[in-house]
XYZ file of C-alpha atoms in Angstrom:
535
model
C -1.021 -15.485 -3.369
C -2.331 -14.189 -6.866
C -6.106 -13.934 -6.913
C -6.279 -15.330 -10.446
C -4.345 -18.477 -9.348
C -6.737 -18.841 -6.449
C -9.643 -18.702 -8.924
C -7.945 -21.462 -10.903
C -7.565 -23.731 -7.858
C -11.264 -23.135 -7.041
C -12.232 -24.321 -10.539
C -10.226 -27.411 -10.267
C -11.799 -28.224 -6.988
C -15.146 -28.234 -8.580
C -13.652 -30.270 -11.480
C -12.366 -32.717 -8.843
C -16.059 -33.064 -7.467
C -17.156 -33.648 -10.942
C -14.538 -36.223 -11.488
C -15.701 -37.933 -8.110
C -19.372 -37.979 -9.366
C -18.266 -39.429 -12.844
C -15.986 -42.038 -11.376
C -18.860 -43.360 -9.061
C -21.072 -43.859 -12.141
C -20.334 -47.543 -13.143
C -21.224 -46.904 -16.896
C -18.621 -44.211 -17.108
C -15.901 -45.538 -14.935
C -15.898 -48.728 -16.697
C -15.839 -47.424 -20.211
C -13.706 -44.237 -19.736
C -11.347 -45.172 -16.824
C -8.191 -44.260 -18.639
C -9.591 -40.728 -19.418
C -10.805 -40.267 -15.873
C -7.247 -41.086 -14.677
C -5.758 -38.692 -17.058
C -8.292 -36.144 -15.828
C -7.339 -36.775 -12.220
C -3.689 -36.442 -13.114
C -4.215 -32.907 -14.465
C -6.221 -32.030 -11.385
C -3.510 -33.387 -9.179
C -0.810 -31.348 -11.050
C -2.647 -28.214 -10.125
C -3.084 -29.128 -6.653
C 0.697 -30.165 -6.172
C 1.773 -26.662 -7.724
C -0.625 -24.997 -5.220
C 0.928 -27.038 -2.361
C 4.481 -26.061 -3.556
C 3.477 -22.317 -3.779
C 2.293 -22.422 -0.221
C 5.495 -24.100 1.114
C 7.638 -21.571 -0.510
C 5.282 -18.761 0.626
C 5.694 -19.923 4.203
C 9.490 -20.466 3.925
C 9.769 -16.886 2.628
C 7.499 -15.005 4.916
C 7.909 -16.505 8.317
C 10.623 -16.771 10.815
C 11.978 -20.173 12.109
C 9.493 -20.557 14.993
C 6.542 -19.832 12.670
C 7.622 -22.211 9.838
C 6.641 -25.432 11.483
C 3.365 -24.072 12.301
C 2.674 -22.917 8.832
C 3.808 -26.256 7.343
C 1.717 -28.281 9.669
C -1.838 -26.913 9.841
C -5.136 -27.926 8.706
C -4.819 -26.278 5.425
C -1.723 -27.745 4.472
C -2.921 -31.266 5.609
C -5.947 -30.898 3.349
C -3.726 -29.779 0.494
C -1.550 -32.848 1.008
C -4.447 -35.208 1.177
C -6.029 -33.804 -1.948
C -2.798 -34.984 -3.781
C -2.926 -38.565 -2.608
C -5.948 -39.878 -4.438
C -4.120 -39.801 -7.864
C -1.085 -41.718 -6.647
C -3.310 -44.174 -4.594
C -5.233 -44.935 -7.802
C -1.886 -45.887 -9.576
C -0.640 -47.897 -6.604
C -3.799 -49.712 -5.308
C -6.480 -51.620 -7.394
C -9.512 -53.495 -6.580
C -12.852 -52.779 -4.989
C -11.608 -53.141 -1.470
C -9.596 -49.778 -2.040
C -12.352 -48.026 -3.909
C -14.149 -46.523 -0.914
C -11.072 -45.212 0.652
C -10.038 -43.740 -2.664
C -13.314 -41.942 -3.082
C -13.170 -40.695 0.606
C -9.980 -38.964 -0.012
C -11.005 -37.436 -3.166
C -14.189 -36.132 -1.212
C -11.769 -34.264 1.181
C -10.696 -32.100 -1.869
C -13.754 -30.143 -1.194
C -12.350 -28.907 2.097
C -9.766 -26.663 0.008
C -12.761 -24.505 -0.645
C -12.881 -23.486 2.896
C -9.464 -21.919 2.731
C -10.155 -20.256 -0.745
C -13.718 -19.124 -0.596
C -14.920 -16.857 2.175
C -18.460 -17.619 1.833
C -17.703 -21.242 3.028
C -16.434 -20.053 6.379
C -19.072 -17.502 7.046
C -21.546 -19.797 8.809
C -18.702 -21.292 10.886
C -17.474 -17.947 11.848
C -21.037 -16.790 12.574
C -21.678 -19.736 14.921
C -18.275 -19.110 16.582
C -19.034 -15.455 17.221
C -22.451 -16.124 18.360
C -21.429 -19.296 20.544
C -22.457 -17.526 23.828
C -25.855 -16.570 22.683
C -26.370 -20.124 21.037
C -25.245 -21.578 24.400
C -27.877 -19.402 26.481
C -30.728 -20.280 24.186
C -29.995 -24.020 24.113
C -29.688 -23.836 27.973
C -33.066 -22.358 28.269
C -34.749 -24.655 25.970
C -33.207 -27.758 27.641
C -34.148 -26.374 31.202
C -37.875 -25.781 29.961
C -37.951 -29.226 28.395
C -36.823 -30.834 31.555
C -39.457 -28.963 33.525
C -42.177 -29.867 31.097
C -40.935 -33.584 30.990
C -41.155 -33.858 34.791
C -44.644 -32.355 34.873
C -45.613 -34.625 32.100
C -44.443 -37.665 33.897
C -46.495 -36.819 37.066
C -49.508 -36.160 34.925
C -49.320 -39.212 32.396
C -47.689 -41.918 34.676
C -50.780 -42.917 36.445
C -52.789 -43.272 33.219
C -50.068 -45.030 30.952
C -47.056 -46.089 33.139
C -45.855 -48.394 30.386
C -44.940 -45.143 28.354
C -44.176 -42.632 30.916
C -42.464 -44.834 33.529
C -39.906 -42.145 34.432
C -38.868 -38.575 33.815
C -36.249 -39.933 31.458
C -39.107 -41.401 29.438
C -40.918 -38.188 29.362
C -37.711 -36.324 28.411
C -36.874 -38.666 25.513
C -40.422 -38.397 24.316
C -40.257 -34.698 24.311
C -36.949 -34.851 22.296
C -38.400 -37.205 19.913
C -41.092 -34.581 19.144
C -38.369 -31.941 18.368
C -36.192 -34.118 16.052
C -38.563 -36.962 14.875
C -39.077 -40.462 16.381
C -35.764 -41.950 17.806
C -35.787 -45.581 16.447
C -39.525 -45.852 16.690
C -39.503 -44.412 20.166
C -42.169 -41.911 20.766
C -45.051 -43.401 18.624
C -47.470 -42.687 21.578
C -49.124 -39.610 23.041
C -50.427 -38.106 26.324
C -54.049 -39.121 26.761
C -54.937 -36.822 29.658
C -56.169 -33.299 29.214
C -53.275 -31.793 31.156
C -50.827 -34.019 29.222
C -52.349 -32.818 25.962
C -51.794 -29.184 27.055
C -48.229 -29.791 27.979
C -47.651 -31.721 24.777
C -48.801 -28.521 22.959
C -46.201 -26.601 24.837
C -43.631 -29.150 23.962
C -44.602 -28.685 20.306
C -44.287 -24.930 20.478
C -40.892 -25.313 22.132
C -39.923 -27.752 19.159
C -40.445 -24.800 16.750
C -38.338 -22.531 19.115
C -35.473 -24.927 19.330
C -34.835 -24.538 15.645
C -36.207 -20.865 15.202
C -34.308 -19.216 17.859
C -30.674 -20.454 17.068
C -31.540 -20.014 13.287
C -32.186 -16.276 14.136
C -29.055 -15.925 16.271
C -27.014 -17.648 13.474
C -28.585 -15.357 10.747
C -27.730 -12.258 12.868
C -24.276 -13.720 13.215
C -24.192 -14.344 9.493
C -25.025 -10.658 8.719
C -22.429 -9.341 11.180
C -19.773 -11.666 9.529
C -20.460 -10.223 6.074
C -20.115 -6.738 7.620
C -16.998 -7.707 9.187
C -15.645 -9.138 5.944
C -16.529 -5.799 4.128
C -14.842 -3.859 6.912
C -11.710 -6.019 6.637
C -11.522 -5.412 2.760
C -11.917 -1.735 3.346
C -9.397 -1.690 5.914
C -7.017 -3.716 3.735
C -7.544 -1.212 0.962
C -6.653 1.606 3.165
C -3.726 -0.334 4.543
C -2.325 -0.795 1.152
C -2.878 2.928 0.501
C -0.877 3.960 3.518
C 1.790 1.353 3.209
C 2.376 2.478 -0.502
C 2.704 6.215 0.450
C 5.661 5.184 2.812
C 7.710 4.237 -0.423
C 7.344 7.774 -1.697
C 9.164 10.896 -0.115
C 7.524 14.256 -1.030
C 9.511 16.419 1.529
C 12.412 18.169 -0.192
C 14.440 18.339 3.026
C 14.207 14.650 3.468
C 14.820 13.900 -0.182
C 18.000 15.875 -0.026
C 19.201 14.393 3.271
C 18.586 10.868 2.032
C 20.253 11.567 -1.189
C 23.377 12.782 0.428
C 23.674 9.424 2.323
C 22.752 7.356 -0.691
C 19.633 6.353 1.290
C 16.952 7.595 -1.241
C 15.594 4.060 -1.387
C 14.500 3.865 2.213
C 11.022 4.390 3.402
C 9.853 7.725 4.703
C 10.198 8.390 8.428
C 6.468 9.077 9.341
C 3.197 10.456 7.957
C 1.328 12.884 9.940
C -2.161 11.868 11.357
C -3.933 14.672 9.586
C -2.208 13.869 6.152
C -3.556 10.360 6.344
C -7.003 11.576 7.325
C -7.339 14.493 5.010
C -4.885 14.192 2.120
C -5.408 10.296 1.792
C -9.061 10.359 2.832
C -8.621 7.489 5.325
C -11.444 7.733 7.981
C -10.257 7.899 11.477
C -12.064 4.840 12.501
C -10.370 2.690 9.767
C -7.029 4.099 10.645
C -7.379 3.231 14.363
C -8.548 -0.277 13.300
C -5.520 -0.687 11.020
C -3.123 0.410 13.900
C -4.851 -1.973 16.316
C -3.867 -4.955 14.061
C -0.239 -4.149 14.622
C 0.334 -5.273 10.933
C 3.257 -3.026 9.866
C 1.470 0.306 10.807
C 1.074 1.892 14.179
C 0.244 5.272 15.599
C 2.804 7.331 17.609
C 2.232 10.411 19.645
C 5.413 12.274 21.129
C 6.180 15.628 22.742
C 8.432 18.176 20.998
C 8.765 21.895 22.168
C 6.002 21.439 24.643
C 3.419 20.329 21.880
C 1.986 16.803 21.389
C 2.146 15.245 17.864
C 0.377 12.249 16.347
C 2.130 10.505 13.483
C 1.736 7.112 11.560
C 4.837 4.833 11.490
C 5.479 1.790 9.317
C 7.590 -1.158 9.914
C 8.238 -4.381 7.963
C 6.256 -7.205 9.734
C 8.013 -10.565 8.983
C 8.809 -12.023 12.352
C 6.849 -12.798 15.516
C 8.610 -9.880 17.372
C 8.803 -7.541 14.339
C 11.340 -7.191 11.759
C 14.260 -9.619 10.811
C 16.408 -8.836 7.690
C 19.443 -11.162 7.013
C 21.823 -9.581 4.623
C 24.523 -12.168 5.456
C 26.621 -9.282 6.748
C 29.182 -9.506 9.454
C 27.496 -6.494 11.070
C 24.203 -6.636 12.755
C 22.011 -3.714 14.088
C 19.575 -4.585 16.803
C 16.793 -2.411 18.307
C 14.783 -3.780 21.197
C 12.710 -0.507 21.816
C 11.331 0.265 18.421
C 7.748 0.315 19.750
C 8.151 2.366 22.882
C 10.834 5.023 21.723
C 9.648 7.408 19.313
C 11.419 7.027 15.814
C 13.777 4.262 17.060
C 12.378 1.876 14.594
C 12.945 4.095 11.620
C 16.533 5.240 12.907
C 17.672 1.754 13.489
C 16.277 0.643 10.033
C 17.958 3.589 8.281
C 21.305 2.777 10.176
C 21.248 -0.864 9.085
C 20.573 0.286 5.540
C 23.521 2.709 5.704
C 25.742 -0.050 6.932
C 24.339 -2.858 4.670
C 23.902 -4.746 8.070
C 21.687 -7.465 9.288
C 18.727 -6.116 11.228
C 16.546 -7.117 14.017
C 13.814 -4.729 15.423
C 11.261 -5.520 18.191
C 8.199 -3.646 16.672
C 5.414 -5.437 18.523
C 6.472 -5.778 22.357
C 7.749 -3.320 24.892
C 8.033 -3.224 28.660
C 5.596 -0.366 28.859
C 2.733 -1.856 26.808
C -0.679 -1.856 28.403
C -1.441 -5.285 26.840
C -0.106 -7.757 29.439
C 0.676 -10.218 26.496
C 2.712 -7.629 24.731
C 4.514 -6.305 27.767
C 7.899 -7.866 27.343
C 11.206 -6.201 27.789
C 13.648 -7.448 25.135
C 16.615 -5.611 26.450
C 16.646 -7.025 29.888
C 14.934 -10.548 30.411
C 15.442 -13.595 32.431
C 15.016 -15.726 29.213
C 18.612 -14.861 28.438
C 19.632 -16.553 31.593
C 17.261 -19.786 31.882
C 16.886 -20.375 28.287
C 13.140 -20.175 28.275
C 10.748 -17.345 27.243
C 7.724 -16.694 25.426
C 7.301 -17.383 21.701
C 8.368 -13.960 20.510
C 11.489 -13.672 22.502
C 12.533 -17.336 21.633
C 12.027 -16.335 17.942
C 14.268 -13.427 18.476
C 16.816 -15.484 20.205
C 16.819 -18.052 17.213
C 17.349 -15.387 14.686
C 20.205 -14.056 16.657
C 21.701 -17.602 16.726
C 21.527 -17.735 12.963
C 23.685 -14.843 12.595
C 26.166 -15.695 15.288
C 28.559 -17.854 13.122
C 29.467 -14.839 10.807
C 29.070 -12.004 13.184
C 31.872 -9.432 13.847
C 29.999 -6.757 15.448
C 26.490 -6.269 16.859
C 25.248 -2.734 17.436
C 22.490 -2.390 19.894
C 20.725 0.966 19.547
C 18.589 2.705 22.174
C 17.304 6.187 22.851
C 18.782 8.176 25.803
C 16.873 10.724 27.912
C 17.321 14.289 28.111
C 20.482 15.530 29.932
C 22.787 13.133 28.575
C 25.346 13.467 25.871
C 24.137 13.216 22.180
C 25.588 9.680 22.256
C 26.888 7.315 24.859
C 28.520 3.914 23.736
C 28.561 1.128 26.402
C 30.815 -1.947 26.460
C 29.013 -4.165 28.931
C 29.958 -2.288 31.932
C 29.172 0.573 34.368
C 30.555 4.030 34.745
C 32.815 2.638 37.441
C 34.265 0.287 35.099
C 36.686 1.490 32.377
C 35.346 1.294 28.690
C 38.284 -0.571 27.764
C 37.913 -3.201 30.560
C 38.805 -6.627 29.246
C 35.653 -7.969 30.621
C 33.386 -5.956 28.305
C 31.176 -7.103 25.593
C 33.877 -6.091 22.855
C 37.067 -7.308 24.110
C 39.577 -6.416 21.243
C 40.760 -3.412 23.136
C 43.422 -2.180 20.654
C 40.659 -1.935 18.057
C 38.489 -0.119 20.609
C 41.261 2.522 20.931
C 41.176 3.391 17.318
C 37.321 3.275 17.303
C 37.162 5.747 20.261
C 39.381 8.333 18.569
C 37.749 7.978 15.239
C 34.137 8.192 16.579
C 35.277 11.107 18.843
C 36.681 13.101 15.852
C 33.364 12.466 13.733
C 31.354 13.648 16.664
C 33.520 16.609 17.342
C 33.368 17.586 13.590
C 29.468 17.315 13.688
C 29.640 19.621 16.771
C 27.902 16.908 19.001
C 28.873 15.221 22.221
C 29.592 11.545 23.078
C 30.322 9.729 26.146
C 32.059 6.168 26.469
C 30.375 4.460 29.383
C 30.165 7.574 31.510
C 26.794 7.592 32.867
C 24.876 4.610 31.705
C 25.338 0.697 32.147
C 24.591 -2.590 30.716
C 26.258 -5.190 32.855
C 23.232 -7.127 34.164
C 23.620 -10.850 33.494
C 20.137 -10.819 32.106
C 21.011 -7.996 29.747
C 20.800 -8.784 25.942
C 24.435 -7.490 25.527
C 25.739 -9.979 28.096
C 23.727 -12.785 26.433
C 25.179 -12.129 23.172
C 28.546 -12.203 24.357
C 28.425 -15.041 26.915
C 26.092 -17.495 25.042
C 26.528 -16.672 21.340
C 30.071 -15.120 21.257
C 28.774 -12.159 19.479
C 30.996 -9.160 19.999
C 28.647 -6.156 20.687
C 28.530 -2.426 21.728
C 25.388 -0.431 22.796
C 24.856 3.118 21.650
C 22.376 5.386 23.193
C 21.220 8.235 20.945
C 19.581 11.420 22.404
C 15.869 11.378 22.049
C 15.854 15.042 20.721
C 18.057 13.907 17.746
C 15.470 11.275 16.857
C 12.849 14.018 16.770
C 14.922 16.565 15.052
C 14.253 17.911 11.572
C 15.388 16.079 8.316
C 18.836 17.649 8.255
C 19.827 16.970 11.852
C 18.081 13.569 11.940
C 19.844 12.096 8.870
C 23.179 13.731 9.980
C 22.725 11.646 13.206
C 22.284 8.547 11.252
C 25.629 9.498 9.263
C 27.591 10.207 12.384
C 26.679 6.833 14.127
C 27.096 4.746 10.981
C 30.576 6.462 10.279
C 31.515 5.943 13.878
C 30.782 2.223 13.650
C 32.355 2.247 10.099
C 35.649 3.197 11.619
C 35.557 0.096 13.799
C 34.551 -2.151 11.053
C 37.265 -0.713 8.712
C 39.908 -0.938 11.520
C 39.209 -4.745 11.726
C 39.428 -4.964 7.794
C 42.661 -3.123 7.612
C 44.212 -5.252 10.472
C 43.092 -8.513 8.697
C 44.387 -7.372 5.290
C 47.814 -6.615 6.871
C 47.868 -9.996 8.636
C 47.108 -11.790 5.432
C 49.957 -9.923 3.723
C 52.388 -10.902 6.352
């Protein structure tokens, strides 16, 4: 949200506190009640506007699985409660409601916790140092119990009415830490040893506040440093993200222009370009990539050499990217994270076809993080209906597209030794590509599609196979789930990994070949439907 707007809201939070103070002053509230109500109304209008902005922001930014969480959280509840006092003042009257009304008005101060970082510093500092605080308090309590036990044995013979048990001695020690508890503790040890122990209890009383205070102060400093680092990383993140909107390499500019794709983001930035030309320190770049917030590092092999590059993706869904263009065609990539350049290739293909787009950018079957190690291409969640949060969000987004879907294109990379392209129709090499049990069953359209695609590939001097060496017939395969449960006709295409790593001319030529190949299937459908409507 706009920084200036946040500043305005902060100002009105303080004005709301001023209103609370003025309203609690009898001489002012009795003489200027109407003006105070108008003042409260203006404050409430600002808070309502802020609440609506946040609702719209959650609606536009998050997928369906995240929207409810964004609508119902502490921040939104506080925002809602900050609106109520004005309407309560209009609805209810009388002294019996005055306390409740002022209590609700006091809740408005909690908006500051969401708007001003300084208010959350101490909370975060305590959270980050909770282990150290726990250990220090544990030590203090253990020592206090030991001193209390010894104090009991020393003082009990002299004043049994005051130190009748270890519990009494412990409560007396605690009272010395925090002050007398309801008048308890207004007595003192009278023996020499008891006075010595009381001295240690007094020293411990200082430590019980001094040690946690020092720990929290340390956490406070660390939190300030973390905020500075976050702001620095955010600055570099914006710098890197902006650079993906500009293409400087002539070969890429020409190749994009030929396909009318000049508007799409660049494919990659080299690691050294980001470090030396953009002056982004390596530590910051690694921290930004670790967040998995639209930017990631990729290393790959080409011609026997290892390269490291920076990739960008749009982060607007739990699993990665979701773009709904309300198109009858959808492009899906389940391997954008683990297959080099598949994220950009599938994105560019969706732009070329003006298709809907789903890309799994944050999860892969080969991820070292167990929580991120999820195979979206083959998963039992497609059979039993239950999966993790990310895969359920992925399924929900597919369901939203199902009613208007005519063709879903699943894109993956193929290993070396295969044709440049291989198209699968939900079967195996032993099952004919035109088998009626495939994931695309309008076989007469497939005939035209195969001929057209083959001609396009031949003209580009590439090779293509139609379900000759690979398969996608598993029951828990995404392609089978789309056809079986969502009635989404789909084909899967594997693109040679070398083509994804190729230079600009060959890379964008590959996008054109695949795009034109599937356009032939889409145009076949459109042509037939037009002829049917004329008849």
